[in-house]
Amino acid sequence: MADIEVQSFNGSLLWEPWQVLKKDQTPYKVFTPYYRRGCLSNVAPRRPLAAPVVIDSVSVSKDSLSLNNLNLLPTIKWDTQMHSRWDISEEAAQDRLDDFVMAELEGYREGRNFPDKANVSRLSPYLHFGQISPNTAWHRAADAAAIINNEDSLDTFLSELGWREFSYYLLYHFPQLPAKNLQSRFDAFPWASNTDQDLKAWQQGKTGYPLVDAGMRELYSTGYMHNRVRMVVGSFLVKNLLIHWHRGEEWFWDCLVDADLASNSASWQWIAGCGADAAPFFRIFNPITQSEKFDKQGEYLRRYVPELADMPAKYIHAPWLAPAEILSAANVEIGVNYPGPVIDIKESRERALDAFKLTKITE
Ligand SMILES: Cc1cc2nc3c(=O)[nH]c(=O)nc-3n(C[C@H](O)[C@H](O)[C@H](O)COP(=O)(O)OP(=O)(O)OC[C@H]3O[C@@H](n4cnc5c(N)ncnc54)[C@H](O)[C@@H]3O)c2cc1C
């Protein structure tokens, strides 16, 4: 025994999960009271301290290997696109936060819904791996309040950091979160069988629904997907295709640069309707109307689904409905160079709602 005393300090969360409890000492299950009453009205997130100049308790042995010696990078270069997209240094995390606060935070509340706008922070991988702490993000954004002059945007951004906290909070209090439905009535949910082909189409971004396909291809090529599109592709998998949320969780886990046990599993349970404070099951995102609303001109779609680059905005959201001459002028042949829809949106919505009724019967 080395007889060394060890103490742990919170470095990755704003609030320790075990310190935030309801009056009856049980954990919160609903976000707003957790965040407003349990967290905000109790203790303000502490200000981050400056990084120590020297850490004298750890000495690096001369026999230590460098990171490069460990050969952690893939030998088959599937990650080249990701390298050009992400600078993984701590300095890059600080710069990203500064740029976000100075240029993008002001329009965050509205802009964060549009996958083609630059209004989200893209801090998630840095927060996950610890190149930046949530306290730094919190205080730098709050300190800029006077400059950005948009209280609503600031509040929304801080509450998104709050959702990250809530995910960790749920994982701490309900450690079965990645594996089991938090609402057990969903254990009776009748998932579809023989779904290999649909799952593959979803993973490869070949469902025939441009917004779903763009998101899935953004994920695979860059390791990131915009939050609104995550919600749309998640809803499509679980509700339209009736594929278990675990399959989505696993694929995101394999592909995301910000893959995070707490946020990923809490978000998939949220999408599937089986989590704490989850989206109601009957809220089924329509990938066509979401696309028309949040990527009206189809810029995001064109970037990730180049087969549709020449489709006019009016038809790009549901290309199989376009007149033959429009498709031909845009060099799109449905079923040949771009797939037709894997499933009918209206029928699959009805099927999902019927399936949901079965979870109520067994409640
Ligand atoms: C199905 C699904 C799976 C997800 N899986 C992950 C995951 O594995 N890792 C992950 O970090 N986020 C996950 N999210 C949450 C969210 O999509 C990402 O955190 C966000 O898109 C990251 O982009 P950003 O940094 O630009 O976010 P911003 O909008 O700039 O938000 C700032 C920070 O707040 C936190 N945050 C924002 N939204 C959420 C949220 N809904 N839940 C938890 N934290 C949030 C993130 O740390 C984010 O970096 C998932 C969402 C869905 C719908």
Coordinates of C-alpha atoms and ligand atoms in Angstrom, one line a residue:
M1 CA 0.0 0.0 0.0
A2 CA 1.4 3.4 -1.0
D3 CA -0.6 5.1 1.8
I4 CA -1.6 8.0 -0.5
E5 CA -4.7 10.0 0.4
V6 CA -6.9 10.6 -2.6
Q7 CA -9.5 13.3 -2.9
S8 CA -11.8 13.9 -5.8
F9 CA -13.0 17.3 -7.1
N10 CA -15.7 18.1 -9.5
G11 CA -14.1 19.1 -12.8
S12 CA -16.6 18.1 -15.4
L13 CA -20.0 19.1 -14.1
L14 CA -21.6 22.3 -12.8
W15 CA -23.4 20.6 -10.0
E16 CA -22.7 17.3 -8.3
P17 CA -25.6 15.0 -8.9
W18 CA -25.9 13.8 -5.3
Q19 CA -26.2 17.4 -4.0
V20 CA -29.4 18.2 -5.9
L21 CA -32.4 16.5 -4.5
K22 CA -36.1 17.3 -4.0
K23 CA -37.3 18.2 -0.5
D24 CA -38.2 14.5 0.1
Q25 CA -34.5 13.7 -0.7
T26 CA -35.4 11.8 -3.9
P27 CA -34.0 12.8 -7.3
Y28 CA -35.8 15.1 -9.7
K29 CA -37.2 13.5 -12.9
V30 CA -38.3 16.6 -14.6
F31 CA -35.8 19.0 -16.1
T32 CA -37.3 22.4 -15.3
P33 CA -37.7 22.0 -11.6
Y34 CA -34.3 20.2 -11.5
Y35 CA -32.6 23.0 -13.2
R36 CA -34.4 26.1 -11.9
R37 CA -35.3 25.0 -8.4
G38 CA -32.7 22.3 -7.6
C39 CA -29.6 23.9 -9.3
L40 CA -30.0 27.6 -10.2
S41 CA -31.7 28.7 -7.0
N42 CA -29.2 26.9 -4.8
V43 CA -25.6 27.4 -5.8
A44 CA -24.2 29.4 -8.7
P45 CA -21.7 27.4 -10.8
R46 CA -18.2 28.1 -9.4
R47 CA -15.8 30.3 -11.5
P48 CA -13.0 28.3 -13.0
L49 CA -9.6 28.8 -11.6
A50 CA -6.6 29.5 -13.9
A51 CA -4.7 26.4 -15.0
P52 CA -1.7 25.7 -12.7
V53 CA 1.6 26.7 -14.1
V54 CA 3.3 23.6 -12.7
I55 CA 1.8 20.4 -11.4
D56 CA 4.6 19.2 -9.1
S57 CA 3.0 16.1 -7.8
V58 CA 3.3 14.1 -11.0
S59 CA 6.7 13.5 -12.5
V60 CA 6.9 12.1 -16.0
S61 CA 9.2 9.1 -16.2
K62 CA 11.9 9.3 -18.9
D63 CA 10.7 5.9 -20.0
S64 CA 7.2 7.3 -20.7
L65 CA 5.8 6.8 -24.2
S66 CA 4.5 9.7 -26.2
L67 CA 0.9 9.6 -27.4
N68 CA 2.1 9.0 -30.9
N69 CA 4.1 5.9 -29.8
L70 CA 0.8 4.4 -28.7
N71 CA -0.4 4.1 -32.4
L72 CA -3.9 4.9 -31.5
L73 CA -4.9 6.4 -34.8
P74 CA -6.5 4.1 -37.4
T75 CA -4.3 2.5 -40.0
I76 CA -7.1 2.7 -42.6
K77 CA -7.5 6.4 -43.1
W78 CA -11.3 6.7 -42.7
D79 CA -10.8 9.6 -40.4
T80 CA -9.2 12.1 -42.8
Q81 CA -12.3 14.3 -43.2
M82 CA -12.7 14.4 -39.4
H83 CA -9.1 15.7 -39.0
S84 CA -9.8 18.6 -41.3
R85 CA -13.0 19.4 -39.3
W86 CA -11.8 19.1 -35.7
D87 CA -8.7 20.6 -34.0
I88 CA -8.6 18.6 -30.8
S89 CA -6.3 20.9 -28.8
E90 CA -7.3 22.7 -25.7
E91 CA -6.4 26.0 -27.4
A92 CA -8.9 25.1 -30.1
A93 CA -11.6 24.6 -27.5
Q94 CA -10.9 28.0 -26.0
D95 CA -10.9 29.7 -29.4
R96 CA -14.2 27.9 -30.4
L97 CA -15.8 29.2 -27.2
D98 CA -14.5 32.8 -27.8
D99 CA -15.7 32.8 -31.4
F100 CA -19.1 31.4 -30.4
V101 CA -19.6 34.0 -27.6
M102 CA -18.5 36.9 -29.7
A103 CA -20.2 36.1 -33.0
E104 CA -22.9 33.4 -32.6
L105 CA -24.4 33.5 -29.1
E106 CA -26.5 36.5 -29.8
G107 CA -28.5 34.7 -32.4
Y108 CA -28.4 31.3 -30.6
R109 CA -32.1 31.1 -29.5
E110 CA -33.5 31.2 -33.0
G111 CA -30.4 30.2 -35.0
R112 CA -29.7 27.0 -33.1
N113 CA -32.7 25.4 -34.9
F114 CA -31.3 25.7 -38.4
P115 CA -28.7 23.1 -39.3
D116 CA -27.1 25.3 -41.9
K117 CA -26.6 28.3 -39.6
A118 CA -23.4 28.8 -37.6
N119 CA -25.3 29.5 -34.3
V120 CA -24.4 26.5 -32.2
S121 CA -21.2 26.2 -30.2
R122 CA -19.9 22.8 -31.4
L123 CA -18.3 22.5 -28.0
S124 CA -19.8 19.1 -27.2
P125 CA -16.6 17.0 -28.0
Y126 CA -14.4 19.4 -26.0
L127 CA -16.8 19.3 -23.1
H128 CA -16.9 15.5 -23.3
F129 CA -13.2 15.0 -23.4
G130 CA -12.5 17.8 -21.0
Q131 CA -10.5 20.3 -23.1
I132 CA -12.9 22.8 -21.7
S133 CA -15.1 22.7 -18.6
P134 CA -18.8 23.6 -18.4
N135 CA -17.8 26.2 -15.8
T136 CA -15.6 28.0 -18.3
A137 CA -18.4 27.9 -21.0
W138 CA -21.0 29.0 -18.5
H139 CA -19.1 32.0 -17.1
R140 CA -17.6 33.2 -20.4
A141 CA -21.1 33.3 -21.9
A142 CA -22.6 34.9 -18.8
D143 CA -19.8 37.5 -18.7
A144 CA -20.6 38.5 -22.3
A145 CA -24.3 39.2 -21.4
A146 CA -23.7 43.0 -21.5
I147 CA -22.1 42.8 -25.0
I148 CA -24.5 40.4 -26.6
N149 CA -27.6 42.1 -25.4
N150 CA -29.8 39.1 -25.8
E151 CA -30.9 37.7 -22.5
D152 CA -33.0 35.0 -24.1
S153 CA -30.2 33.6 -26.2
L154 CA -27.9 33.5 -23.1
D155 CA -30.6 31.8 -21.0
T156 CA -31.2 29.2 -23.7
F157 CA -27.5 28.4 -24.1
L158 CA -27.0 28.1 -20.3
S159 CA -30.1 25.8 -20.1
E160 CA -28.6 23.5 -22.8
L161 CA -25.6 23.2 -20.6
G162 CA -28.2 22.4 -18.0
W163 CA -29.5 19.5 -20.1
R164 CA -26.0 18.1 -20.2
E165 CA -26.0 18.2 -16.4
F166 CA -29.5 16.6 -16.3
S167 CA -28.2 13.7 -18.4
Y168 CA -25.3 13.1 -16.0
Y169 CA -27.7 13.5 -13.1
L170 CA -30.1 10.8 -14.5
L171 CA -27.2 8.5 -15.2
Y172 CA -25.9 8.9 -11.6
H173 CA -29.3 8.3 -10.1
F174 CA -30.5 5.7 -12.6
P175 CA -27.4 3.8 -13.7
Q176 CA -29.5 1.5 -15.9
L177 CA -30.2 4.5 -18.2
P178 CA -28.1 3.2 -21.2
A179 CA -29.7 -0.2 -21.1
K180 CA -33.2 -0.1 -19.8
N181 CA -36.3 2.0 -20.4
L182 CA -36.8 4.4 -17.5
Q183 CA -40.5 4.0 -18.0
S184 CA -41.0 0.3 -17.8
R185 CA -44.3 0.3 -19.7
F186 CA -42.2 0.7 -22.8
D187 CA -40.8 -2.8 -22.2
A188 CA -44.0 -4.1 -23.9
F189 CA -43.4 -1.9 -27.0
P190 CA -43.9 -4.0 -30.2
W191 CA -40.7 -3.2 -32.1
A192 CA -40.8 -4.2 -35.8
S193 CA -39.0 -7.4 -36.9
N194 CA -36.8 -8.0 -39.9
T195 CA -35.5 -4.5 -39.9
D196 CA -31.9 -5.1 -41.0
Q197 CA -32.4 -3.4 -44.4
D198 CA -34.2 -0.4 -42.9
L199 CA -31.5 0.0 -40.3
K200 CA -28.8 -0.1 -42.9
A201 CA -30.6 2.4 -45.1
W202 CA -30.8 4.7 -42.0
Q203 CA -27.1 4.2 -41.1
Q204 CA -25.9 4.9 -44.6
G205 CA -28.2 7.9 -45.2
K206 CA -30.2 6.2 -47.9
T207 CA -33.8 6.4 -46.6
G208 CA -35.0 8.6 -49.4
Y209 CA -35.9 11.3 -46.9
P210 CA -33.3 14.1 -47.7
L211 CA -33.1 15.6 -44.1
V212 CA -32.6 12.1 -42.5
D213 CA -30.0 11.2 -45.2
A214 CA -28.2 14.5 -44.8
G215 CA -28.0 14.1 -41.1
M216 CA -26.8 10.5 -41.2
R217 CA -24.1 11.4 -43.8
E218 CA -23.0 14.4 -41.8
L219 CA -22.6 12.1 -38.8
Y220 CA -20.6 9.5 -40.7
S221 CA -18.3 11.9 -42.5
T222 CA -17.7 14.5 -39.8
G223 CA -18.5 12.8 -36.5
Y224 CA -21.1 15.5 -35.7
M225 CA -24.8 16.0 -36.3
H226 CA -26.8 19.2 -35.6
N227 CA -29.1 18.7 -32.6
R228 CA -32.4 19.3 -34.5
V229 CA -31.3 16.8 -37.1
R230 CA -30.4 14.3 -34.3
M231 CA -34.0 14.6 -33.1
V232 CA -35.4 14.1 -36.6
V233 CA -33.3 11.0 -37.5
G234 CA -33.9 9.6 -34.0
S235 CA -37.7 10.0 -34.3
F236 CA -37.6 8.5 -37.8
L237 CA -35.7 5.4 -36.6
V238 CA -37.7 4.7 -33.5
K239 CA -41.2 5.8 -34.6
N240 CA -41.4 5.6 -38.3
L241 CA -39.2 2.5 -38.7
L242 CA -40.1 1.1 -35.3
I243 CA -36.5 0.1 -34.6
H244 CA -35.4 -0.1 -31.0
W245 CA -33.7 3.0 -29.7
H246 CA -30.7 0.9 -28.6
R247 CA -29.8 0.5 -32.3
G248 CA -29.7 4.2 -32.7
E249 CA -27.8 4.7 -29.5
E250 CA -25.2 2.2 -30.6
W251 CA -24.7 3.7 -34.1
F252 CA -24.3 7.2 -32.6
W253 CA -21.9 5.8 -30.0
D254 CA -19.7 4.5 -32.9
C255 CA -19.9 7.6 -35.0
L256 CA -20.1 10.7 -32.8
V257 CA -17.0 12.6 -31.9
D258 CA -19.0 13.8 -28.9
A259 CA -20.3 10.3 -28.0
D260 CA -21.1 10.5 -24.3
L261 CA -22.7 7.8 -22.3
A262 CA -24.9 10.2 -20.3
S263 CA -26.1 12.5 -23.0
N264 CA -26.4 9.8 -25.7
S265 CA -28.5 7.5 -23.6
A266 CA -30.6 10.2 -22.0
S267 CA -31.3 11.8 -25.4
W268 CA -32.3 8.5 -27.0
Q269 CA -34.6 7.8 -24.2
W270 CA -36.0 11.3 -24.6
I271 CA -36.6 10.7 -28.3
A272 CA -38.2 7.3 -27.8
G273 CA -40.5 8.7 -25.1
C274 CA -39.4 6.2 -22.5
G275 CA -37.1 8.5 -20.5
A276 CA -37.4 10.9 -17.7
D277 CA -39.2 14.1 -18.9
A278 CA -39.1 12.6 -22.4
A279 CA -40.8 14.0 -25.5
P280 CA -44.3 12.5 -25.6
F281 CA -44.3 9.4 -27.9
F282 CA -47.0 10.9 -30.1
R283 CA -44.7 13.8 -31.0
I284 CA -43.4 12.3 -34.2
F285 CA -41.2 14.6 -36.2
N286 CA -42.2 14.8 -39.9
P287 CA -38.9 14.8 -41.8
I288 CA -40.4 16.7 -44.8
T289 CA -42.0 19.5 -42.8
Q290 CA -38.9 19.8 -40.5
S291 CA -36.8 20.1 -43.6
E292 CA -39.1 22.7 -45.2
K293 CA -39.1 24.7 -42.0
F294 CA -35.5 24.6 -40.9
D295 CA -33.6 24.2 -44.2
K296 CA -36.0 26.0 -46.5
Q297 CA -33.5 26.6 -49.3
G298 CA -32.1 23.1 -49.0
E299 CA -28.5 24.3 -48.4
Y300 CA -27.8 21.7 -45.7
L301 CA -29.4 19.0 -47.8
R302 CA -27.2 19.9 -50.9
R303 CA -24.0 19.9 -48.8
Y304 CA -24.5 16.3 -47.5
V305 CA -26.6 14.8 -50.3
P306 CA -24.8 15.9 -53.4
E307 CA -27.1 13.8 -55.7
L308 CA -29.7 16.4 -55.0
A309 CA -27.5 19.5 -55.6
D310 CA -29.4 20.7 -58.6
M311 CA -32.9 20.1 -57.2
P312 CA -34.9 23.4 -56.8
A313 CA -35.7 24.3 -53.2
K314 CA -39.4 23.7 -53.8
Y315 CA -38.9 19.9 -54.5
I316 CA -35.7 19.0 -52.7
H317 CA -37.5 18.1 -49.4
A318 CA -39.5 15.3 -51.0
P319 CA -37.9 14.7 -54.4
W320 CA -40.0 11.7 -55.3
L321 CA -43.0 14.1 -55.6
A322 CA -41.2 16.3 -58.1
P323 CA -42.5 16.3 -61.7
A324 CA -40.5 14.2 -64.1
E325 CA -39.0 17.1 -66.0
I326 CA -37.7 18.7 -62.8
L327 CA -36.1 15.5 -61.8
S328 CA -34.6 15.0 -65.2
A329 CA -33.2 18.6 -65.3
A330 CA -31.6 18.0 -61.9
N331 CA -30.2 14.6 -63.0
V332 CA -32.1 12.8 -60.3
E333 CA -33.5 9.4 -61.0
I334 CA -35.5 8.1 -58.0
G335 CA -34.5 4.5 -57.2
V336 CA -31.4 4.8 -59.4
N337 CA -29.1 7.6 -58.2
Y338 CA -31.2 8.6 -55.1
P339 CA -33.5 6.2 -53.3
G340 CA -37.2 6.4 -53.1
P341 CA -38.7 6.7 -49.5
V342 CA -38.1 3.5 -47.5
I343 CA -41.4 3.9 -45.8
D344 CA -44.6 6.0 -46.1
I345 CA -44.6 8.8 -43.5
K346 CA -48.3 8.9 -42.8
E347 CA -48.8 5.1 -42.6
S348 CA -45.8 4.6 -40.5
R349 CA -47.0 7.4 -38.2
E350 CA -50.3 5.6 -37.7
R351 CA -48.5 2.3 -37.1
A352 CA -46.3 3.9 -34.4
L353 CA -49.3 5.4 -32.6
D354 CA -51.1 2.0 -32.7
A355 CA -47.9 0.4 -31.3
F356 CA -47.8 2.9 -28.5
K357 CA -51.3 2.0 -27.5
L358 CA -50.1 -1.4 -26.5
T359 CA -47.7 0.1 -23.9
K360 CA -50.7 1.7 -22.3
I361 CA -52.7 -1.5 -22.0
T362 CA -49.9 -3.2 -20.0
E363 CA -49.3 -0.1 -17.8
Ligands
LIG1 C1 -30.5 11.2 -30.2 C2 -29.6 12.2 -29.6 C3 -28.3 11.8 -29.2 C4 -27.4 12.7 -28.6 N1 -26.2 12.2 -28.2 C5 -25.3 13.1 -27.7 C6 -24.0 12.6 -27.2 O1 -23.6 11.5 -27.4 N2 -23.1 13.6 -26.7 C7 -23.5 14.9 -26.5 O2 -22.7 15.7 -26.1 N3 -24.7 15.3 -26.9 C8 -25.6 14.4 -27.4 N4 -26.9 14.9 -27.8 C9 -27.3 16.3 -27.4 C10 -27.0 17.4 -28.4 O3 -27.5 17.0 -29.7 C11 -25.6 17.8 -28.6 O4 -25.0 18.0 -27.3 C12 -25.4 19.1 -29.4 O5 -26.0 18.9 -30.7 C13 -23.9 19.4 -29.5 O6 -23.7 20.5 -30.3 P1 -23.2 21.8 -29.8 O7 -22.0 21.7 -28.9 O8 -23.1 22.8 -30.9 O9 -24.5 22.3 -28.9 P2 -24.9 23.7 -28.3 O10 -26.3 23.9 -28.8 O11 -24.0 24.8 -28.6 O12 -25.1 23.4 -26.8 C14 -24.0 23.7 -25.8 C15 -23.7 22.4 -25.1 O13 -24.8 22.0 -24.3 C16 -24.9 20.6 -24.2 N5 -26.2 20.2 -24.8 C17 -26.9 20.8 -25.8 N6 -28.1 20.1 -26.0 C18 -28.0 19.1 -25.2 C19 -29.0 18.0 -25.0 N7 -30.1 17.9 -25.7 N8 -28.6 17.0 -24.1 C20 -27.5 17.1 -23.4 N9 -26.6 18.1 -23.6 C21 -26.9 19.1 -24.5 C22 -23.8 20.1 -25.0 O14 -22.7 19.8 -24.1 C23 -23.4 21.2 -25.9 O15 -22.0 21.2 -26.3 C24 -27.8 14.0 -28.4 C25 -29.0 14.4 -28.9 C26 -29.9 13.5 -29.5 C27 -31.3 14.0 -29.9

